[in-house]
Tab-separated table of C-alpha atoms in Angstrom:
chain	number	residue	atom	x	y	z
A	1	MET	CA	62.239	-222.711	-136.992
A	2	GLN	CA	64.716	-222.841	-134.110
A	3	LEU	CA	64.489	-223.994	-130.498
A	4	GLU	CA	67.177	-222.188	-128.584
A	5	ALA	CA	68.420	-222.236	-124.998
A	6	LYS	CA	70.570	-219.219	-124.140
A	7	ASN	CA	72.932	-219.192	-121.161
A	8	ILE	CA	70.626	-221.356	-119.048
A	9	GLY	CA	71.594	-222.487	-115.591
A	10	PHE	CA	69.880	-224.583	-112.949
A	11	ARG	CA	70.411	-225.928	-109.469
A	12	TYR	CA	68.184	-227.280	-106.733
A	13	GLY	CA	67.917	-225.019	-103.704
A	14	GLU	CA	71.322	-223.816	-102.549
A	15	GLY	CA	73.090	-226.879	-103.928
A	16	PRO	CA	75.791	-226.855	-106.600
A	17	TRP	CA	74.879	-225.849	-110.125
A	18	LEU	CA	73.837	-228.795	-112.281
A	19	PHE	CA	74.850	-226.726	-115.284
A	20	ARG	CA	75.370	-223.073	-116.069
A	21	GLY	CA	75.858	-221.005	-119.200
A	22	VAL	CA	74.473	-223.732	-121.444
A	23	ASN	CA	73.649	-222.801	-125.041
A	24	ILE	CA	71.809	-225.185	-127.372
A	25	MET	CA	70.130	-224.610	-130.714
A	26	ILE	CA	68.045	-227.202	-132.591
A	27	GLU	CA	66.805	-226.510	-136.102
A	28	SER	CA	63.568	-227.786	-137.631
A	29	GLY	CA	64.076	-231.250	-139.083
A	30	GLU	CA	67.356	-231.746	-137.218
A	31	ILE	CA	68.011	-234.700	-134.915
A	32	VAL	CA	70.516	-233.812	-132.186
A	33	GLY	CA	71.973	-236.259	-129.682
A	34	LEU	CA	72.634	-235.249	-126.073
A	35	ILE	CA	74.999	-237.325	-123.955
A	36	GLY	CA	76.579	-236.950	-120.537
A	37	PRO	CA	77.193	-238.982	-117.366
A	38	SER	CA	74.453	-239.734	-114.859
A	39	GLY	CA	73.784	-236.722	-112.656
A	40	SER	CA	75.009	-234.189	-115.197
A	41	GLY	CA	71.520	-232.684	-115.581
A	42	LYS	CA	70.317	-234.146	-118.882
A	43	THR	CA	66.769	-234.812	-117.656
A	44	THR	CA	66.549	-231.402	-115.998
A	45	LEU	CA	67.673	-229.784	-119.234
A	46	CYS	CA	64.973	-231.733	-121.100
A	47	ARG	CA	62.351	-230.502	-118.640
A	48	ILE	CA	63.507	-226.912	-119.134
A	49	LEU	CA	63.448	-227.137	-122.930
A	50	SER	CA	59.907	-228.552	-122.842
A	51	GLY	CA	58.543	-226.067	-120.315
A	52	TYR	CA	58.158	-228.353	-117.298
A	53	GLU	CA	60.868	-226.489	-115.387
A	54	ALA	CA	61.980	-222.853	-115.505
A	55	PRO	CA	65.711	-222.126	-115.687
A	56	LEU	CA	67.177	-220.053	-112.889
A	57	GLU	CA	69.305	-218.256	-115.446
A	58	GLY	CA	68.892	-217.692	-119.160
A	59	SER	CA	65.931	-218.343	-121.439
A	60	VAL	CA	64.372	-220.786	-123.894
A	61	THR	CA	62.869	-219.362	-127.082
A	62	LEU	CA	61.181	-220.545	-130.263
A	63	ASP	CA	62.298	-218.474	-133.239
A	64	GLY	CA	63.504	-215.841	-130.809
A	65	SER	CA	60.231	-215.501	-128.904
A	66	ALA	CA	59.118	-216.821	-125.529
A	67	ILE	CA	56.926	-219.935	-125.760
A	68	SER	CA	53.291	-219.425	-124.834
A	69	LYS	CA	52.057	-221.515	-121.923
A	70	THR	CA	48.385	-220.993	-122.681
A	71	ALA	CA	48.128	-223.331	-125.693
A	72	TYR	CA	49.356	-226.736	-126.898
A	73	HIS	CA	53.074	-226.692	-126.118
A	74	PRO	CA	55.106	-226.915	-129.338
A	75	VAL	CA	57.926	-228.743	-127.539
A	76	GLN	CA	56.813	-232.187	-126.402
A	77	LEU	CA	58.748	-234.351	-123.935
A	78	VAL	CA	58.643	-238.153	-123.813
A	79	PHE	CA	59.917	-239.401	-120.453
A	80	GLN	CA	61.987	-242.502	-119.784
A	81	HIS	CA	59.332	-243.871	-117.405
A	82	PRO	CA	55.917	-243.615	-119.108
A	83	GLU	CA	53.953	-244.493	-115.970
A	84	LYS	CA	55.011	-241.136	-114.516
A	85	ALA	CA	53.616	-239.236	-117.508
A	86	VAL	CA	50.000	-240.434	-117.466
A	87	ASN	CA	47.051	-240.146	-115.100
A	88	PRO	CA	46.670	-243.626	-113.548
A	89	ARG	CA	42.903	-243.079	-113.141
A	90	TRP	CA	42.328	-242.504	-116.859
A	91	LYS	CA	41.713	-245.225	-119.389
A	92	MET	CA	44.091	-245.164	-122.327
A	93	TRP	CA	41.625	-243.679	-124.824
A	94	LYS	CA	41.417	-240.590	-122.599
A	95	VAL	CA	45.201	-240.464	-122.129
A	96	LEU	CA	45.695	-240.617	-125.877
A	97	HIS	CA	43.134	-237.917	-126.679
A	98	GLU	CA	44.302	-235.514	-123.969
A	99	GLY	CA	45.964	-233.176	-126.473
A	100	TRP	CA	44.730	-234.235	-129.910
A	101	LYS	CA	43.212	-237.135	-131.837
A	102	PRO	CA	45.977	-239.197	-133.485
A	103	ASP	CA	45.478	-240.573	-136.968
A	104	GLN	CA	45.131	-244.320	-137.397
A	105	SER	CA	48.279	-244.632	-139.496
A	106	LEU	CA	50.409	-243.361	-136.599
A	107	LEU	CA	48.749	-245.766	-134.155
A	108	ASP	CA	49.306	-248.647	-136.554
A	109	SER	CA	52.972	-247.781	-137.087
A	110	LEU	CA	53.508	-247.720	-133.311
A	111	GLY	CA	51.789	-251.092	-132.922
A	112	ILE	CA	49.011	-249.760	-130.701
A	113	GLU	CA	46.173	-252.283	-130.537
A	114	GLU	CA	42.528	-251.259	-130.315
A	115	GLU	CA	41.880	-253.484	-127.294
A	116	TRP	CA	44.354	-251.452	-125.235
A	117	PHE	CA	42.157	-248.339	-125.374
A	118	THR	CA	39.796	-249.557	-122.641
A	119	ARG	CA	42.588	-250.485	-120.240
A	120	PHE	CA	44.120	-248.462	-117.413
A	121	PRO	CA	47.868	-247.669	-117.501
A	122	ARG	CA	48.593	-250.321	-114.858
A	123	GLU	CA	47.139	-252.952	-117.177
A	124	LEU	CA	49.742	-252.288	-119.883
A	125	SER	CA	53.405	-253.197	-120.103
A	126	GLY	CA	56.042	-250.462	-120.138
A	127	GLY	CA	56.477	-250.850	-123.871
A	128	GLU	CA	52.754	-250.670	-124.575
A	129	LEU	CA	52.375	-247.603	-122.391
A	130	GLN	CA	55.341	-245.841	-123.968
A	131	ARG	CA	53.798	-246.300	-127.417
A	132	PHE	CA	50.814	-244.252	-126.231
A	133	CYS	CA	53.090	-241.551	-124.814
A	134	VAL	CA	54.954	-241.268	-128.118
A	135	ALA	CA	51.693	-241.103	-130.101
A	136	ARG	CA	50.374	-238.396	-127.779
A	137	ALA	CA	53.555	-236.340	-128.246
A	138	LEU	CA	53.516	-236.450	-132.050
A	139	GLY	CA	50.643	-234.030	-132.538
A	140	PRO	CA	50.181	-231.794	-135.598
A	141	LYS	CA	51.234	-228.740	-133.574
A	142	THR	CA	54.411	-230.352	-132.234
A	143	LYS	CA	57.478	-228.516	-133.556
A	144	PHE	CA	60.149	-230.191	-131.433
A	145	LEU	CA	60.334	-233.576	-129.694
A	146	ILE	CA	62.508	-234.145	-126.631
A	147	ALA	CA	63.155	-237.887	-126.233
A	148	ASP	CA	64.657	-238.403	-122.763
A	149	GLU	CA	65.880	-242.018	-122.793
A	150	MET	CA	62.421	-242.849	-124.155
A	151	THR	CA	63.282	-246.391	-125.280
A	152	THR	CA	66.024	-247.270	-122.779
A	153	MET	CA	63.846	-249.546	-120.635
A	154	LEU	CA	62.335	-251.399	-123.605
A	155	ASP	CA	63.359	-254.542	-125.458
A	156	ALA	CA	65.224	-254.229	-128.750
A	157	ILE	CA	62.223	-255.062	-130.937
A	158	THR	CA	60.014	-252.435	-129.262
A	159	GLN	CA	62.809	-249.860	-129.432
A	160	ALA	CA	63.223	-250.432	-133.145
A	161	GLN	CA	59.483	-250.229	-133.840
A	162	ILE	CA	59.042	-246.987	-131.924
A	163	TRP	CA	62.008	-245.250	-133.550
A	164	GLN	CA	60.980	-246.467	-136.990
A	165	ALA	CA	57.501	-244.984	-136.447
A	166	VAL	CA	58.956	-241.685	-135.211
A	167	LEU	CA	61.372	-241.354	-138.124
A	168	GLU	CA	58.643	-242.238	-140.613
A	169	LYS	CA	56.442	-239.524	-139.097
A	170	PHE	CA	59.274	-237.014	-139.425
A	171	LYS	CA	59.667	-237.714	-143.149
A	172	HIS	CA	56.468	-235.746	-143.633
A	173	SER	CA	57.225	-232.916	-141.198
A	174	ASP	CA	60.012	-230.600	-140.060
A	175	VAL	CA	59.963	-231.637	-136.399
A	176	GLY	CA	63.302	-231.110	-134.664
A	177	THR	CA	64.385	-233.720	-132.141
A	178	LEU	CA	66.688	-233.969	-129.146
A	179	VAL	CA	67.655	-237.585	-128.421
A	180	VAL	CA	69.014	-238.251	-124.924
A	181	SER	CA	70.502	-241.710	-124.558
A	182	HIS	CA	73.332	-243.716	-123.031
A	183	ASP	CA	73.231	-245.928	-126.120
A	184	ALA	CA	76.111	-244.602	-128.231
A	185	ALA	CA	75.144	-246.794	-131.196
A	186	LEU	CA	71.580	-245.456	-131.181
A	187	VAL	CA	72.745	-241.849	-131.008
A	188	ALA	CA	75.266	-242.368	-133.796
A	189	ARG	CA	72.654	-244.034	-136.005
A	190	LEU	CA	69.873	-241.469	-135.494
A	191	CYS	CA	71.503	-238.106	-135.015
A	192	HIS	CA	72.922	-235.498	-137.348
A	193	ARG	CA	75.196	-234.252	-134.563
A	194	VAL	CA	75.918	-235.062	-130.926
A	195	ILE	CA	76.631	-232.712	-128.026
A	196	ASP	CA	78.059	-233.548	-124.603
A	197	LEU	CA	76.499	-231.644	-121.697
A	198	ARG	CA	79.784	-231.749	-119.782
A	199	TYR	CA	81.382	-229.458	-122.341
A	200	LEU	CA	78.461	-227.048	-122.579
A	201	SER	CA	78.403	-226.007	-118.936
A	202	LYS	CA	80.741	-223.375	-117.501
């Protein structure tokens, strides 16, 4: 299976193009790193690949076909700031079960504690909340994961635990992954190849 962006371009209003003519292909089971300076459009590109934003030019396809918006989205995005990705009025059990019911082994590997389920997002730390967001994204129908600086704001121990859980999950699936990070060591350690957004855009 392939996630492909063809000649996509985006800008806000009448402002300058963030990027234009960008082509990216990610294969099932492949881990691709995406780097680029701040303001180059990495987060916007992540939002386009995962269906949160529509490109002004070009298209995003899954195995050559448009992605349906009427079912569970096969491309899941984990944001850098987890508090922006959850409903603050929902308790965590509802947040977690919004798309599917995770298996206990995944929750255990992410270090999610049972007592957190009855709390609201504001009652959790950033690391605790991000664990829930990762668990929610790793559903059985997820074909591609877009990780937009998903562990940047976390301490080293939490970062390591989350990535270990993700990689362990991927051993038993063919999920393709796009890793966006300023951490060159992390990208080099995780990814099969790395692309620089500056050199993709016309």
